[in-house]
Coordinates of C-alpha atoms in Angstrom, one line a residue:
Chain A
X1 CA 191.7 23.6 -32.2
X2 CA 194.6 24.1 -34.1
X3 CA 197.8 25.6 -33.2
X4 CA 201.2 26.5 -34.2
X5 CA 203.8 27.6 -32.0
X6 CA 207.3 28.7 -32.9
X7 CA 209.7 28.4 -29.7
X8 CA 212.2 31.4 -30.3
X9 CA 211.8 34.9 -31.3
X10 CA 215.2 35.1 -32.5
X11 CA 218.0 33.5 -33.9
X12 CA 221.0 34.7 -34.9
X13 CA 223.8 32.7 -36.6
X14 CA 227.0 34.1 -38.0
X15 CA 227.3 33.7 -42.2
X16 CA 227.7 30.3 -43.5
X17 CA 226.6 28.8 -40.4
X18 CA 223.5 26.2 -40.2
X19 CA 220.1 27.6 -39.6
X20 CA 217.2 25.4 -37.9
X21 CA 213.5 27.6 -37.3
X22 CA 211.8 25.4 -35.4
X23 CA 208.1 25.3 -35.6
X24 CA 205.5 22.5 -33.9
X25 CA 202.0 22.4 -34.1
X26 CA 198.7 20.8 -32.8
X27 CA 196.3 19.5 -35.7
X28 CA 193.7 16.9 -35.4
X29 CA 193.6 16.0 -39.2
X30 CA 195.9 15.7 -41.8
X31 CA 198.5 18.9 -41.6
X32 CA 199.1 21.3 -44.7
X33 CA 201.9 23.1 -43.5
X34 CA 203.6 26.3 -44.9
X35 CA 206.4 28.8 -43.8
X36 CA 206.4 32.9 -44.9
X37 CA 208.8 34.9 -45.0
X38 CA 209.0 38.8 -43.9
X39 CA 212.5 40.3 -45.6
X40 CA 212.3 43.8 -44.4
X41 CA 210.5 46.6 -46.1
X42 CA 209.2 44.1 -48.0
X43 CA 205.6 42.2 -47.6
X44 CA 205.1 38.6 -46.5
X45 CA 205.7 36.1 -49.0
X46 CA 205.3 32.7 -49.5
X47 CA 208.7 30.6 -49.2
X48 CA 207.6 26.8 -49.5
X49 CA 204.8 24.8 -48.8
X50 CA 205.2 21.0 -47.1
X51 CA 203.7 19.2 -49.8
X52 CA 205.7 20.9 -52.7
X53 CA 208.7 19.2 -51.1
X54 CA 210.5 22.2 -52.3
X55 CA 213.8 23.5 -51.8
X56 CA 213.9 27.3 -51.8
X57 CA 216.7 29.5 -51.6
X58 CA 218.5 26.8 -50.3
X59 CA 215.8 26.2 -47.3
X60 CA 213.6 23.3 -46.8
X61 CA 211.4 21.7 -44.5
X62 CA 210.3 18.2 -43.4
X63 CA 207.4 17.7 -42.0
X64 CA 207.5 15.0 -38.8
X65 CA 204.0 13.5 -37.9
X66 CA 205.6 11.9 -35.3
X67 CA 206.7 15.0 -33.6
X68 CA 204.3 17.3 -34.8
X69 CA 207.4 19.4 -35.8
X70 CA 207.6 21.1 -39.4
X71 CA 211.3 22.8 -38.9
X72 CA 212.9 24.8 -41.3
X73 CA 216.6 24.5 -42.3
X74 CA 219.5 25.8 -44.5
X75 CA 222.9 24.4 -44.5
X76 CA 224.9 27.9 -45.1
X77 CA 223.2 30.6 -43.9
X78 CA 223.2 33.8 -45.7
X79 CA 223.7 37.5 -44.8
X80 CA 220.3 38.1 -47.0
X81 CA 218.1 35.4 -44.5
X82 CA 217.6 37.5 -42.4
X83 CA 213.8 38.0 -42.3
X84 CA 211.6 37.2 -40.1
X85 CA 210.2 33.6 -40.7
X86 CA 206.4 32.7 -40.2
X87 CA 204.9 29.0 -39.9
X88 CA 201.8 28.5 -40.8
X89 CA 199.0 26.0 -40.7
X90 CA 196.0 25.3 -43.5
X91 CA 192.6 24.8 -41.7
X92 CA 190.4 21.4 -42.7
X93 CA 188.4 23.5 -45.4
X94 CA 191.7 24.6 -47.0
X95 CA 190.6 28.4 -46.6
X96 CA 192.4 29.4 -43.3
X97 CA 195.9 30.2 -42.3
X98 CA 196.7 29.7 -38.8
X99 CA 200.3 31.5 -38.0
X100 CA 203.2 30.9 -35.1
X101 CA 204.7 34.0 -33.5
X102 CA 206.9 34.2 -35.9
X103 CA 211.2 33.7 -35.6
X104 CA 213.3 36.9 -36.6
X105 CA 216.3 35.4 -37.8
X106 CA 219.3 37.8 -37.9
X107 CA 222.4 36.7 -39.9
X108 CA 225.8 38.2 -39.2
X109 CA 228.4 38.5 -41.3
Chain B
X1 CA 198.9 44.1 -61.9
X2 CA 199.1 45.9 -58.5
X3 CA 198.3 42.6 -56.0
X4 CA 197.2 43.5 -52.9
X5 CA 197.2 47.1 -51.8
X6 CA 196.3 48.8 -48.7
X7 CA 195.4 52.1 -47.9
X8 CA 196.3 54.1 -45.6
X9 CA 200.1 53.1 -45.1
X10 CA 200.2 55.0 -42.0
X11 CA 198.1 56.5 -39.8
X12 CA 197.5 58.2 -36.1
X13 CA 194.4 58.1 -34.0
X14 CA 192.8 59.2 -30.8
X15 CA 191.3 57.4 -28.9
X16 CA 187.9 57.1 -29.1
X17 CA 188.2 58.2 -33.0
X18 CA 186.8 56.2 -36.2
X19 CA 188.4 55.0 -39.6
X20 CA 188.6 52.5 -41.9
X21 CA 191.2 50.9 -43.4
X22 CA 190.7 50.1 -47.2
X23 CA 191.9 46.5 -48.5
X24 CA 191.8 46.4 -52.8
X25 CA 193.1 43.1 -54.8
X26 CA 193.2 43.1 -58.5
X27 CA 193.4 39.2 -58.9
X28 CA 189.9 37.8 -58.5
X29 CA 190.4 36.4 -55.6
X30 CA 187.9 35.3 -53.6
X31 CA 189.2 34.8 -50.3
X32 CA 189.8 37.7 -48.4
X33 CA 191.8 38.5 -44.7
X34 CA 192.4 41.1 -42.4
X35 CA 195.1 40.3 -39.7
X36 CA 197.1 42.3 -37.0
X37 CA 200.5 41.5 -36.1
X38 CA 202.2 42.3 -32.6
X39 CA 205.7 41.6 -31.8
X40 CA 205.6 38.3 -30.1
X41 CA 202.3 37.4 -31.3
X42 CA 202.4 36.9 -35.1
X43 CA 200.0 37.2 -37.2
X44 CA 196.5 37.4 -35.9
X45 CA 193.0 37.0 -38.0
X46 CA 190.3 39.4 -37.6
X47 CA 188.1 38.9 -40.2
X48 CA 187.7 37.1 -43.3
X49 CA 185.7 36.5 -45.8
X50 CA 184.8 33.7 -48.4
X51 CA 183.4 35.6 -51.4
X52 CA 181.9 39.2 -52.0
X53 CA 178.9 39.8 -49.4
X54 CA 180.0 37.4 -46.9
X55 CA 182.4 38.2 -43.8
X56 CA 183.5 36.1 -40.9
X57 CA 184.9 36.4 -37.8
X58 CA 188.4 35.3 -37.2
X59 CA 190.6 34.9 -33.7
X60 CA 190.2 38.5 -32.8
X61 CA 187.2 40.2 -34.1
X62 CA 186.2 42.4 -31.3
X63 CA 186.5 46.5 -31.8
X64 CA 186.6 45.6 -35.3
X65 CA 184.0 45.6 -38.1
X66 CA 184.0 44.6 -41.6
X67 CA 182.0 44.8 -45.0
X68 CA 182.6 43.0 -48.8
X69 CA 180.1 45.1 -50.9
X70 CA 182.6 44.4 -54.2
X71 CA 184.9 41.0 -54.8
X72 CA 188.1 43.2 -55.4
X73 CA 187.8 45.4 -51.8
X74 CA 187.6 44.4 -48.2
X75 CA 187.0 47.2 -45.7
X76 CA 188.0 46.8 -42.2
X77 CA 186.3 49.4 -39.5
X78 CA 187.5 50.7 -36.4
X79 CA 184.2 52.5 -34.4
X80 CA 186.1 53.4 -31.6
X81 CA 190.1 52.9 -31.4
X82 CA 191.8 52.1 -28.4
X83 CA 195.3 51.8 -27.5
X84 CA 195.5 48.4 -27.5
X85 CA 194.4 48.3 -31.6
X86 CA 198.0 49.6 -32.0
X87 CA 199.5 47.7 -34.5
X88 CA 200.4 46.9 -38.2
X89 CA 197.1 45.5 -40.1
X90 CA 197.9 43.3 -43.1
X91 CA 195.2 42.2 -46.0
X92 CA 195.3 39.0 -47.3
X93 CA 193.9 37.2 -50.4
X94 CA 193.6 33.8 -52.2
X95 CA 191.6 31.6 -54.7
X96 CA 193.5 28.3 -54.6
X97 CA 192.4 25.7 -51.9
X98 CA 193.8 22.8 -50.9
X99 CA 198.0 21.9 -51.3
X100 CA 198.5 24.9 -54.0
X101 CA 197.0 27.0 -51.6
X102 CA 199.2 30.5 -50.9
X103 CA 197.6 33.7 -49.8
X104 CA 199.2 37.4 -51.0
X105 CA 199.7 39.9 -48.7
X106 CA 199.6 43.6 -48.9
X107 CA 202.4 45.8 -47.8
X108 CA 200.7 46.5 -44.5
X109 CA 198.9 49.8 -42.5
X110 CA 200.4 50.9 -39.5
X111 CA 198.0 52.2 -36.9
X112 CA 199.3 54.0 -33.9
X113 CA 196.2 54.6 -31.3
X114 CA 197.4 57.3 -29.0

């Protein structure tokens, strides 16, 4: 079965501080990986998608086979990050979305 | 284009009491989701379904109840509420598969089950 777990529930970091969400997951084939976001009073959004090899608002992710780890990171962190941050996982017939607990990141200015 | 809307944004229920919560896209999607989400827990799946007429049950389907009768709407039941169905229910829908895949969310129903 597949699974994604994201350790923390929340992260705070002061402004311009780096940001790392971790996220690991269990997958038996080959991993499409993703990570929403949730900026408040707003819905949840796409942010970036593994394969894109996309850099959004100044986050991105690398995906690690080797750890099963898909962590998200931004250099400078932002009073306007703070959101709360889903990874998510893309089931073997591509129709599925598999979530974590979801990270609230809170930045502080 | 609206997206993904949900209706009712809020609501309050007994327990014991019936409703249903109403899921409309406007994008032709033919993927559609129900999901709960609980602080700590994320986002949980319910129900889904792969095209209009067809449902499926997701990681927590039971108390719940669904139906697809038109490709834009996905109804999701409650027979009998309980306390524990107290959350925020989000709808969900896509068309692309595969690496372009990306599902739109609606802005969510919160359900308080008192």
């Amino acid at each position: 079965a597949q699974r994604v777990t994201q350790p923390e529930k929340l992260l705070s970091v002061f402004k311009g501080a780096p940001v790392e969400l971790k996220c690991n997951y269990s997958y038996s084939g080959s991993p499409e990986l993703f990570w929403y976001v949730q900026y408040s009073r707003q819905r949840l959004q796409l942010l970036l998608r593994h394969i894109s090899r996309e850099s959004i608002k100044g986050f991105t992710a690398d995906l690690n086979k080797g750890e099963t780890s898909f962590h998200l990171k931004k250099p400078f962190a932002q009073e306007e990050d703070s959101a709360m941050y889903y990874c998510a996982l893309l089931n073997n017939a591509g129709n599925m979305l598999t979530f974590g607990g979801g990270t609230r990141l809170m930045v502080k200015p | 284009n609206a997206g993904v809307t949900q209706t009712p944004k809020f609501r309050v229920l007994k327990t014991g009491q019936s409703m249903t919560l109403l899921c409309a896209q406007d994008m032709n999607h033919e993927y559609m989701y129900w999901y709960r989400q609980d602080p700590g827990m994320g986002l949980r799946l319910i129900h889904y379904s792969v095209g209009e007429g067809t449902t499926a049950k997701g990681e927590v389907p039971d108390g719940y109840n669904v139906s697809r009768l038109k490709k834009q709407n996905f109804l999701l039941g409650l027979e009998s509420a309980a306390p524990s169905q107290t959350s925020v229910y989000f709808c969900a829908s896509s068309y692309e598969l595969g690496w372009s895949y990306e599902q739109y969310f609606g802005p969510g129903t919160r359900l308080t089950v008192t």
